[in-house]
GROMACS .gro file of C-alpha atoms in nm:
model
  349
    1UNK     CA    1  -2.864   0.070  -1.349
    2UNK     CA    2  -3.167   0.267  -1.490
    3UNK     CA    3  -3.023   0.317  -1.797
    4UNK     CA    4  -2.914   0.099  -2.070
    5UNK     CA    5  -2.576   0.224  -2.193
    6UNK     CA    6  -2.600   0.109  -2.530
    7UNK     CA    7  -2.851   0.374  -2.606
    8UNK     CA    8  -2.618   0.688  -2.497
    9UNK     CA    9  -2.617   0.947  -2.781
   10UNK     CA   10  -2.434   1.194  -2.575
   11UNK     CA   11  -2.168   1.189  -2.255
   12UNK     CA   12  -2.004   1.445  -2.069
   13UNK     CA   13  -1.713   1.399  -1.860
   14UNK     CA   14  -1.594   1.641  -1.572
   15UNK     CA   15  -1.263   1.605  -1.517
   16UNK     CA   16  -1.103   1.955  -1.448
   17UNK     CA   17  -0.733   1.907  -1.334
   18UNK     CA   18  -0.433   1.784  -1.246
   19UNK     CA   19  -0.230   1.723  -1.503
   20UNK     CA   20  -0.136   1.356  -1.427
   21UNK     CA   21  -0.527   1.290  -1.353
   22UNK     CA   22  -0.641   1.395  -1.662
   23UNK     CA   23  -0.367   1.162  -1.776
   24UNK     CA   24  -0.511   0.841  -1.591
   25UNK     CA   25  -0.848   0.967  -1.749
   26UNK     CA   26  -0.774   0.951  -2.080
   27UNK     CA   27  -0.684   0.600  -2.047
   28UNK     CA   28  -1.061   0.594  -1.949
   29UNK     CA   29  -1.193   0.828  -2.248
   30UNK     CA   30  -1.002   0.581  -2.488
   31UNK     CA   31  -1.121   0.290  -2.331
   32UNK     CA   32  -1.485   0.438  -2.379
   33UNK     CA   33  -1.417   0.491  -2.744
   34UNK     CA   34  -1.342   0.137  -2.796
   35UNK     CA   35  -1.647   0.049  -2.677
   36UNK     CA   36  -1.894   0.307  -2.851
   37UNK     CA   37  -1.700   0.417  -3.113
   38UNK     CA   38  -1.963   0.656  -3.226
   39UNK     CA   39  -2.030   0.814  -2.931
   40UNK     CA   40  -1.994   1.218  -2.893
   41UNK     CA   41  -1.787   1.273  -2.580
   42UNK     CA   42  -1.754   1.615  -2.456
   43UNK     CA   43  -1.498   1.671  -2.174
   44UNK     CA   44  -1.515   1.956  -1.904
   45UNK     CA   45  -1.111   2.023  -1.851
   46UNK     CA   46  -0.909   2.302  -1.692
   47UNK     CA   47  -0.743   2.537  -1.901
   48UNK     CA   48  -0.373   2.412  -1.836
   49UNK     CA   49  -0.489   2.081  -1.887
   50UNK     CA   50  -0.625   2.136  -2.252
   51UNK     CA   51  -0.304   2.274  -2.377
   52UNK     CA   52  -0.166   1.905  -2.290
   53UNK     CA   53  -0.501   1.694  -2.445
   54UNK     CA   54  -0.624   1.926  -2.726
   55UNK     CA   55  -0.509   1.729  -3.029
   56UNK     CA   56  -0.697   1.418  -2.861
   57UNK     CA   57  -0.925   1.260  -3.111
   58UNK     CA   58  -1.272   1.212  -3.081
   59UNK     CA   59  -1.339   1.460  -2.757
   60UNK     CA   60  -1.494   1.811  -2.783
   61UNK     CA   61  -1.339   2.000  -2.518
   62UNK     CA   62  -1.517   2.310  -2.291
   63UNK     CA   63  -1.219   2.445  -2.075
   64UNK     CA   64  -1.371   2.548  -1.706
   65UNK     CA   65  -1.139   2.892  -1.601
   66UNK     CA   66  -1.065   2.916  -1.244
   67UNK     CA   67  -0.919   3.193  -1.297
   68UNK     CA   68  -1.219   3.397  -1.354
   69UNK     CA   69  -1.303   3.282  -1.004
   70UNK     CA   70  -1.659   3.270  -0.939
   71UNK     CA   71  -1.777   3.378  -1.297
   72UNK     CA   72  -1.594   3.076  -1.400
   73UNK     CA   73  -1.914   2.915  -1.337
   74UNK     CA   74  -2.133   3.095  -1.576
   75UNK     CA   75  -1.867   3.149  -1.840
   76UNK     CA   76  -1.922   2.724  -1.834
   77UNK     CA   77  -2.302   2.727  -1.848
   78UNK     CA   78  -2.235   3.018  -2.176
   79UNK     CA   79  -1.949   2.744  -2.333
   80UNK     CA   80  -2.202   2.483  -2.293
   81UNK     CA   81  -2.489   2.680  -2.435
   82UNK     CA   82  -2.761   2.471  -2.304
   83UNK     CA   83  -2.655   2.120  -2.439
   84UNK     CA   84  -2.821   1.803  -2.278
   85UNK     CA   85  -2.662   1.481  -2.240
   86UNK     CA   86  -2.752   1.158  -2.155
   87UNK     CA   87  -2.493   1.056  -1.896
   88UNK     CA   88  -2.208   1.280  -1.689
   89UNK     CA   89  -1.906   1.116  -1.565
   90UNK     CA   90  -1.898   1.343  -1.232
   91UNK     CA   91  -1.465   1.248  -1.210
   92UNK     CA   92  -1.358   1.525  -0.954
   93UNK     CA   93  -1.433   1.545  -0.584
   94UNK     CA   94  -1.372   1.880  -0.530
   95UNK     CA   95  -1.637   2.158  -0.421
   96UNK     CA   96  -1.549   2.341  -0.708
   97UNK     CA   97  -1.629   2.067  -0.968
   98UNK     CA   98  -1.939   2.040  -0.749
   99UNK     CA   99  -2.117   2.367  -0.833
  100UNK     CA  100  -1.941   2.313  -1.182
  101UNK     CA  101  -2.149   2.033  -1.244
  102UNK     CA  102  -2.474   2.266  -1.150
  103UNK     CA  103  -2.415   2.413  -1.510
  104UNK     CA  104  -2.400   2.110  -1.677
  105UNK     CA  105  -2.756   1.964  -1.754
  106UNK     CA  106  -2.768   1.569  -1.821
  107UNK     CA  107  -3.044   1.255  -1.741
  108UNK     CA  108  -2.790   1.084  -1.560
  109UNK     CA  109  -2.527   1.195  -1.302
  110UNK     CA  110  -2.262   0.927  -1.197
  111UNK     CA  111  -2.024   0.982  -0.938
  112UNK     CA  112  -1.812   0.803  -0.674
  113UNK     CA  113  -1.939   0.521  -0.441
  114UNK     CA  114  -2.061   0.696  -0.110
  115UNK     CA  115  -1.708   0.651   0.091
  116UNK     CA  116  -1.527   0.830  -0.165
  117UNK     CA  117  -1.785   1.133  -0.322
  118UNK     CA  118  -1.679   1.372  -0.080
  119UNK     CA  119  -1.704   1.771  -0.115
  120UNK     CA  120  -2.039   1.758  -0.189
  121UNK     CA  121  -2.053   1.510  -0.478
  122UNK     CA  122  -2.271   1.265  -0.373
  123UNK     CA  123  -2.531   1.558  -0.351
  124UNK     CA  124  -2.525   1.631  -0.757
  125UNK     CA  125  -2.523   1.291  -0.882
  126UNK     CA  126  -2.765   1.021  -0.892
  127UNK     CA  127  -2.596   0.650  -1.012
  128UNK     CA  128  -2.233   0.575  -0.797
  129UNK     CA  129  -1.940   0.391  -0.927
  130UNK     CA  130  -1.861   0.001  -0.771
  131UNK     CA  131  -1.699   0.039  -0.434
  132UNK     CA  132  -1.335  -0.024  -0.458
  133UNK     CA  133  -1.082  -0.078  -0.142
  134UNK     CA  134  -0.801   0.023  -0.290
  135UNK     CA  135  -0.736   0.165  -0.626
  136UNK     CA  136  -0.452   0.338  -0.808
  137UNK     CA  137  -0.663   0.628  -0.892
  138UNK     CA  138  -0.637   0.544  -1.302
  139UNK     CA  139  -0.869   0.230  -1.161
  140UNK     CA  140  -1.068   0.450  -1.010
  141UNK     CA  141  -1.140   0.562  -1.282
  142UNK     CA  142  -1.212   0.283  -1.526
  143UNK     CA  143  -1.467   0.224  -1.243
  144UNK     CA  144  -1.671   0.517  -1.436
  145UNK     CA  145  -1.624   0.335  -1.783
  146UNK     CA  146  -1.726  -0.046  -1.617
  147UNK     CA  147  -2.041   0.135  -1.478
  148UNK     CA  148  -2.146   0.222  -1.841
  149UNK     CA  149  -2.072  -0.109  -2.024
  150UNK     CA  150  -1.753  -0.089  -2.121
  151UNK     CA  151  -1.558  -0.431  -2.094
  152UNK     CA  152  -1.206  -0.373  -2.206
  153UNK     CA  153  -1.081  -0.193  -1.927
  154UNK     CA  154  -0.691  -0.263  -2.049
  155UNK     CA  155  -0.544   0.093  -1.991
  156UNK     CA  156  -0.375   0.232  -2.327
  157UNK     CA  157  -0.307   0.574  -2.441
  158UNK     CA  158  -0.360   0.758  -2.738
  159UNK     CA  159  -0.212   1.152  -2.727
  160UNK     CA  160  -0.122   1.301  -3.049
  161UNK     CA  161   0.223   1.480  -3.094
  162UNK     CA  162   0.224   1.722  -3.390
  163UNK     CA  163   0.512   1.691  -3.602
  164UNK     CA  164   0.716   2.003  -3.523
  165UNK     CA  165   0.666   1.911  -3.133
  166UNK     CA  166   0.835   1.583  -3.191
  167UNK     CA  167   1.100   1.779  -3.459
  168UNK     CA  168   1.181   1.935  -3.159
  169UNK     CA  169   1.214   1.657  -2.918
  170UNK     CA  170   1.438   1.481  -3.162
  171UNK     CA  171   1.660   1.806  -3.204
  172UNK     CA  172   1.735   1.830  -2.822
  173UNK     CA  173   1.713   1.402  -2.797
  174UNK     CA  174   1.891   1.252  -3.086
  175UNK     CA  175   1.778   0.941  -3.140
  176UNK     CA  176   2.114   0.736  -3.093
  177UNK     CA  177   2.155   0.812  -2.719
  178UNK     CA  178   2.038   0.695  -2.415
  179UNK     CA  179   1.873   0.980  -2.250
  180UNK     CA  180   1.745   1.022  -1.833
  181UNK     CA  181   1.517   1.291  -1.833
  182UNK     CA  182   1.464   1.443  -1.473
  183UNK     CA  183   1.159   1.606  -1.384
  184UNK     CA  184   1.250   1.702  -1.005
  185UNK     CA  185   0.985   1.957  -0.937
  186UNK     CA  186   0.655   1.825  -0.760
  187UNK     CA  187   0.393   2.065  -0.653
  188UNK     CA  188   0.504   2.159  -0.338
  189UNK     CA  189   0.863   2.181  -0.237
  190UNK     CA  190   0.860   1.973   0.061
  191UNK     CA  191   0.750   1.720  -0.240
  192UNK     CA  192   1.079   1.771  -0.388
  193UNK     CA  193   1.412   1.504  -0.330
  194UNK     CA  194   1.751   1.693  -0.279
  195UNK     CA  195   1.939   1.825  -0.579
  196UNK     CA  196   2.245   1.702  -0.442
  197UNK     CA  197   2.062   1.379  -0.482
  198UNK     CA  198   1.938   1.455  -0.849
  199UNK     CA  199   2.305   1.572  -0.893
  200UNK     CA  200   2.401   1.179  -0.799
  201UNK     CA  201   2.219   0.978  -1.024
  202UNK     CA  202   2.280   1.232  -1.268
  203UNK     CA  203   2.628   1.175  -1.236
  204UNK     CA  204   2.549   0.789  -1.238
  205UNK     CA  205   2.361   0.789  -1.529
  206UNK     CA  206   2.644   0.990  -1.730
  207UNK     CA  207   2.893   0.711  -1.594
  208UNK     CA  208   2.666   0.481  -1.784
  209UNK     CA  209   2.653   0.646  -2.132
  210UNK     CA  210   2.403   0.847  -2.054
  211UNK     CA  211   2.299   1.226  -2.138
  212UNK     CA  212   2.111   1.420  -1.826
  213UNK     CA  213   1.780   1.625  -1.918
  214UNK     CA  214   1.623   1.840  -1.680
  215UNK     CA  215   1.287   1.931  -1.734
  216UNK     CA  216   0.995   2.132  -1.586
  217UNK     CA  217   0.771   2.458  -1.586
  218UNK     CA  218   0.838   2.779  -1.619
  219UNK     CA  219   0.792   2.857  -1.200
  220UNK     CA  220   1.053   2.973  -1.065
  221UNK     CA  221   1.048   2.702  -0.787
  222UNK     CA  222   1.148   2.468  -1.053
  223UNK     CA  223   1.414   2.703  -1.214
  224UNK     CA  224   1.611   2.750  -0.880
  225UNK     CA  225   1.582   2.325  -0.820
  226UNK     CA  226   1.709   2.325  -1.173
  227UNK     CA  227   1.967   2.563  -1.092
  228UNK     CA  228   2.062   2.352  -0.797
  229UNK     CA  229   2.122   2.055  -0.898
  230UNK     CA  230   2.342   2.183  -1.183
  231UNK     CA  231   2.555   2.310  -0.929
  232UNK     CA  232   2.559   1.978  -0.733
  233UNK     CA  233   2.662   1.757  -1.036
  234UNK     CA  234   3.004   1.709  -1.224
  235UNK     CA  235   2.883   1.600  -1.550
  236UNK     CA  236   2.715   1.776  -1.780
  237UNK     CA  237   2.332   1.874  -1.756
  238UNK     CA  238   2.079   2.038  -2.023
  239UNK     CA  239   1.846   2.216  -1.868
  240UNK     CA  240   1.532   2.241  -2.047
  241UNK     CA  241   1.306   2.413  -1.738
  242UNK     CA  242   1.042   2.660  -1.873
  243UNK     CA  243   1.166   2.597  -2.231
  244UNK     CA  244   0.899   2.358  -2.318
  245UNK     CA  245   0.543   2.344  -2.346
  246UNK     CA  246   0.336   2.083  -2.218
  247UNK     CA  247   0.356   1.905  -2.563
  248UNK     CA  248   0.697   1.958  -2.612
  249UNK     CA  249   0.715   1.784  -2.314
  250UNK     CA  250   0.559   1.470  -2.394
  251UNK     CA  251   0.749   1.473  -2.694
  252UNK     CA  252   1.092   1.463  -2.490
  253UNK     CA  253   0.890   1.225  -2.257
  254UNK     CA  254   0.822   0.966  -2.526
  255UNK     CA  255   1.208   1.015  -2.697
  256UNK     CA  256   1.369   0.981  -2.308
  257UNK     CA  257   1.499   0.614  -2.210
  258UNK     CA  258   1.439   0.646  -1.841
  259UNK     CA  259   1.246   0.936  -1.670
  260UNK     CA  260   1.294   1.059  -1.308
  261UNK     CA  261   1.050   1.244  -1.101
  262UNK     CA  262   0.850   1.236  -0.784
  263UNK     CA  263   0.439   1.239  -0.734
  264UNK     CA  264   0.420   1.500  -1.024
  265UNK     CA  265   0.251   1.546  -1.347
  266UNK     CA  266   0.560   1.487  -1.636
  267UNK     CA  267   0.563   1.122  -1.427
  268UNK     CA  268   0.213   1.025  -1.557
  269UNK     CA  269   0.304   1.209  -1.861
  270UNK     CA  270   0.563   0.959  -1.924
  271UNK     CA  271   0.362   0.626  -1.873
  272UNK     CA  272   0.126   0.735  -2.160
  273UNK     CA  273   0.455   0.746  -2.330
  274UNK     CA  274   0.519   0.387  -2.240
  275UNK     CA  275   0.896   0.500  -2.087
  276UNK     CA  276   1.019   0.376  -1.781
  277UNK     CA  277   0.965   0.589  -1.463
  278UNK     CA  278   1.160   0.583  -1.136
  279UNK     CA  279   0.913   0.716  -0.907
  280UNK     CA  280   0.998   0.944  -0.570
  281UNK     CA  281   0.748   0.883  -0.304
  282UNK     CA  282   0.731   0.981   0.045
  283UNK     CA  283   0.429   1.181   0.114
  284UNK     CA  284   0.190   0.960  -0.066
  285UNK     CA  285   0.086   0.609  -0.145
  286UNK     CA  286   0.273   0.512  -0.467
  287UNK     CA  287   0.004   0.220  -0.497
  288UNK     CA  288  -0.262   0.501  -0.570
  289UNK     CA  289  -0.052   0.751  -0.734
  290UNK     CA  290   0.237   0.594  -0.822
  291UNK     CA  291   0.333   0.560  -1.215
  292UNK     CA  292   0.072   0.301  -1.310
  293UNK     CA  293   0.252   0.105  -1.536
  294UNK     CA  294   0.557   0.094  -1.344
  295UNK     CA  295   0.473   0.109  -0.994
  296UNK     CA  296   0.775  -0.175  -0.948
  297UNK     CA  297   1.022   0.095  -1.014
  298UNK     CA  298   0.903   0.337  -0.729
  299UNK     CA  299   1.218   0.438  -0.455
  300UNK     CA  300   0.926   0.471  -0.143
  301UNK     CA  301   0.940   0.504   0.208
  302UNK     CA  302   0.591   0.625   0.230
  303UNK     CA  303   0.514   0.289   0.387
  304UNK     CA  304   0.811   0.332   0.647
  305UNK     CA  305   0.683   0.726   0.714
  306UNK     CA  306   0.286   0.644   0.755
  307UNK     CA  307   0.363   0.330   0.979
  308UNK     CA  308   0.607   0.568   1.201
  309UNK     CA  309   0.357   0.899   1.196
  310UNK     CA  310   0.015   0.662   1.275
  311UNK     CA  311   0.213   0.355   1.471
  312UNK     CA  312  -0.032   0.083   1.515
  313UNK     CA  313  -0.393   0.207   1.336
  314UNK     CA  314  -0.544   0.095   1.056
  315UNK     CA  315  -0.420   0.373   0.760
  316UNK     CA  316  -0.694   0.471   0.528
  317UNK     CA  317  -0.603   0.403   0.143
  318UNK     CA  318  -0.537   0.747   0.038
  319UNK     CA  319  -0.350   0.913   0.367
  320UNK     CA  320  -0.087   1.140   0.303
  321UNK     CA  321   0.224   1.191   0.579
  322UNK     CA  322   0.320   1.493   0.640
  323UNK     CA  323   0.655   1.685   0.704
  324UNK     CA  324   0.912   1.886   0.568
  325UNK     CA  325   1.205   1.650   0.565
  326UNK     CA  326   1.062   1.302   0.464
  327UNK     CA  327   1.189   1.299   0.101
  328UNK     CA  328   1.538   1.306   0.263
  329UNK     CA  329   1.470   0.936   0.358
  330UNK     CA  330   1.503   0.807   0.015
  331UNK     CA  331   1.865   0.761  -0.085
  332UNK     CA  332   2.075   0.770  -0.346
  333UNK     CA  333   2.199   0.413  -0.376
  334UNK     CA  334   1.800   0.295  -0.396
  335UNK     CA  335   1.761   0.491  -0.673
  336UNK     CA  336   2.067   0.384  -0.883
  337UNK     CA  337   1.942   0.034  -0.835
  338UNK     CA  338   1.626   0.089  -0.946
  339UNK     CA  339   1.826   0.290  -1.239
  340UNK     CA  340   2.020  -0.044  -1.317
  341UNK     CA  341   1.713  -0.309  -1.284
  342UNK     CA  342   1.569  -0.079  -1.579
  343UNK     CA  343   1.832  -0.070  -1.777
  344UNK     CA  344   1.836  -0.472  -1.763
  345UNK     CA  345   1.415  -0.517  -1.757
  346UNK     CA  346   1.410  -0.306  -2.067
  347UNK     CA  347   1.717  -0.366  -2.280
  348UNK     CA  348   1.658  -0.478  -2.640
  349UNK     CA  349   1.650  -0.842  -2.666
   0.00000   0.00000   0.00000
């Protein structure tokens, strides 16, 4: 390294989305803060992003607006107003964090290893992370930290939860019941399990003692999955879908006993949490993106679908499958046991 780490008196992370990225990152920033616990960290972030990490201590955030589309770019370089930093922790292979980084002046520029800075990064940066075969993306990651001397790379999390967002967690989440909060809305639909399927363990879980939270955004994707599933089930449900901000959120994320979801946000949301998450994978690798912490709880046949879509071939680390109809392939009775191994891994002792 050309640089001795010890001597940083600034650092400027680029990490602009997605929600359960930014998640896996602040394990990263916190880890950092351990180690240089005087160190000014300013943090590049997308403007959804920051509603979930503003009360995060020790970070000055600059929030990058896509929405502004290509003046997003110089509303950054006006936010940042000409600061210099010693080191940038380039965190987002994307073209658009690219030409972000353009506006963000600093000595040194560290980015991905050469087989993974792809969309242009390797162009923009001048130090690369250690190779890695085959991280979870939160290692990944702490990959950045290693590469400027931090040694503790344990993950742990740190987000704030101001009091009235937690009043209101334990209003709709009283603390003397167990509570399964479902968060059955990924990104894209074909993402998404079956609500009739939701609708089962649902009615499982209520069979156990259990009260049924649904949870999500304010789309309207999400609302009508909500709706669905209601439907589908004969207990029961609160539905909490678009009634919740992002910190509300985590609140009922932290209060929840056992949380539900497939490769979305609110699942990453949980880990920093520390509560149990059954996992819902089909269309990626749940050993890069699963729930870090509790990757042994994941209901996945994305090993099944890759091995049937590219039979005999060597699969690179992050491949996704693709198709419609592949989260169909996860069933109910999987899920209910991974429900019940839970339930005895993390009872009281």
């Amino acid at each position: 390294m050309r640089f001795d780490p010890s001597q940083m008196k600034s650092l400027c992370i680029l990490r602009l989305s997605a929600i359960g990225d930014v998640c896996h990152a602040v394990a990263m920033v916190q880890a950092i803060q351990r180690q240089y616990p005087q160190l000014p960290i300013t943090w590049v972030i997308g403007k959804v992003e920051y509603q979930l990490l503003k009360h995060l201590p020790g970070v000055d955030f600059v929030i990058f607006d896509k929405s502004l589309g290509w003046k997003s770019y110089g509303d950054l370089k006006r936010k940042l107003g000409g600061r210099k930093f010693d080191v940038l922790l380039h965190m987002q292979v994307a073209a658009r964090a690219t030409i972000a980084s353009w506006m963000i002046k600093a000595k040194v520029r560290i980015g991905f290893d050469r087989a993974r800075a792809k969309e242009g990064q390797w162009l923009v940066t001048n130090e690369r992370v250690k190779p890695l075969a085959t991280p979870h993306v939160l290692e990944g990651f702490m990959g950045f930290a290693e590469k400027i001397g931090v040694t503790d790379l344990t993950p742990q999390w740190h987000i704030p939860i101001p009091e009235s967002d937690m009043a209101f967690a334990e209003q709709q989440l009283p603390s003397d019941e167990k509570a399964l909060v479902i968060c059955a809305a990924a990104s894209k639909a074909e993402r998404n399990w079956l609500p009739e399927r939701y609708a089962a363990v649902a009615d499982y879980a209520v069979a156990k003692g259990f009260k049924v939270y649904l949870c999500g955004g304010p789309a309207q994707l999400e609302k009508d999955l909500a709706a669905n599933i209601i439907k589908h089930s004969q207990s029961e449900l609160t539905n909490l879908v678009g009634q919740t901000s992002l910190v509300q959120l985590l609140a009922v994320l932290k209060r929840a006993t056992i949380v539900l979801a497939p490769d979305t946000g609110p699942a990453h949301m949980a880990v920093t949490q520390g509560t149990p998450v059954i996992g819902l994978y089909a269309h990626s690798n749940p050993g890069r993106t699963g729930p870090y912490l509790y990757r042994d709880y994941v209901a996945s046949v994305y090993e099944q679908v890759i091995a049937e879509q590219f039979p005999d071939q060597d699969i690179p680390w992050g491949k996704r499958a693709k198709g419609e109809h592949l989260m169909e392939k996860i069933s109910v009775e999987n899920v209910c046991l991974l429900f019940d191994k839970i339930m005895v891994d993390f009872s009281p002792q």
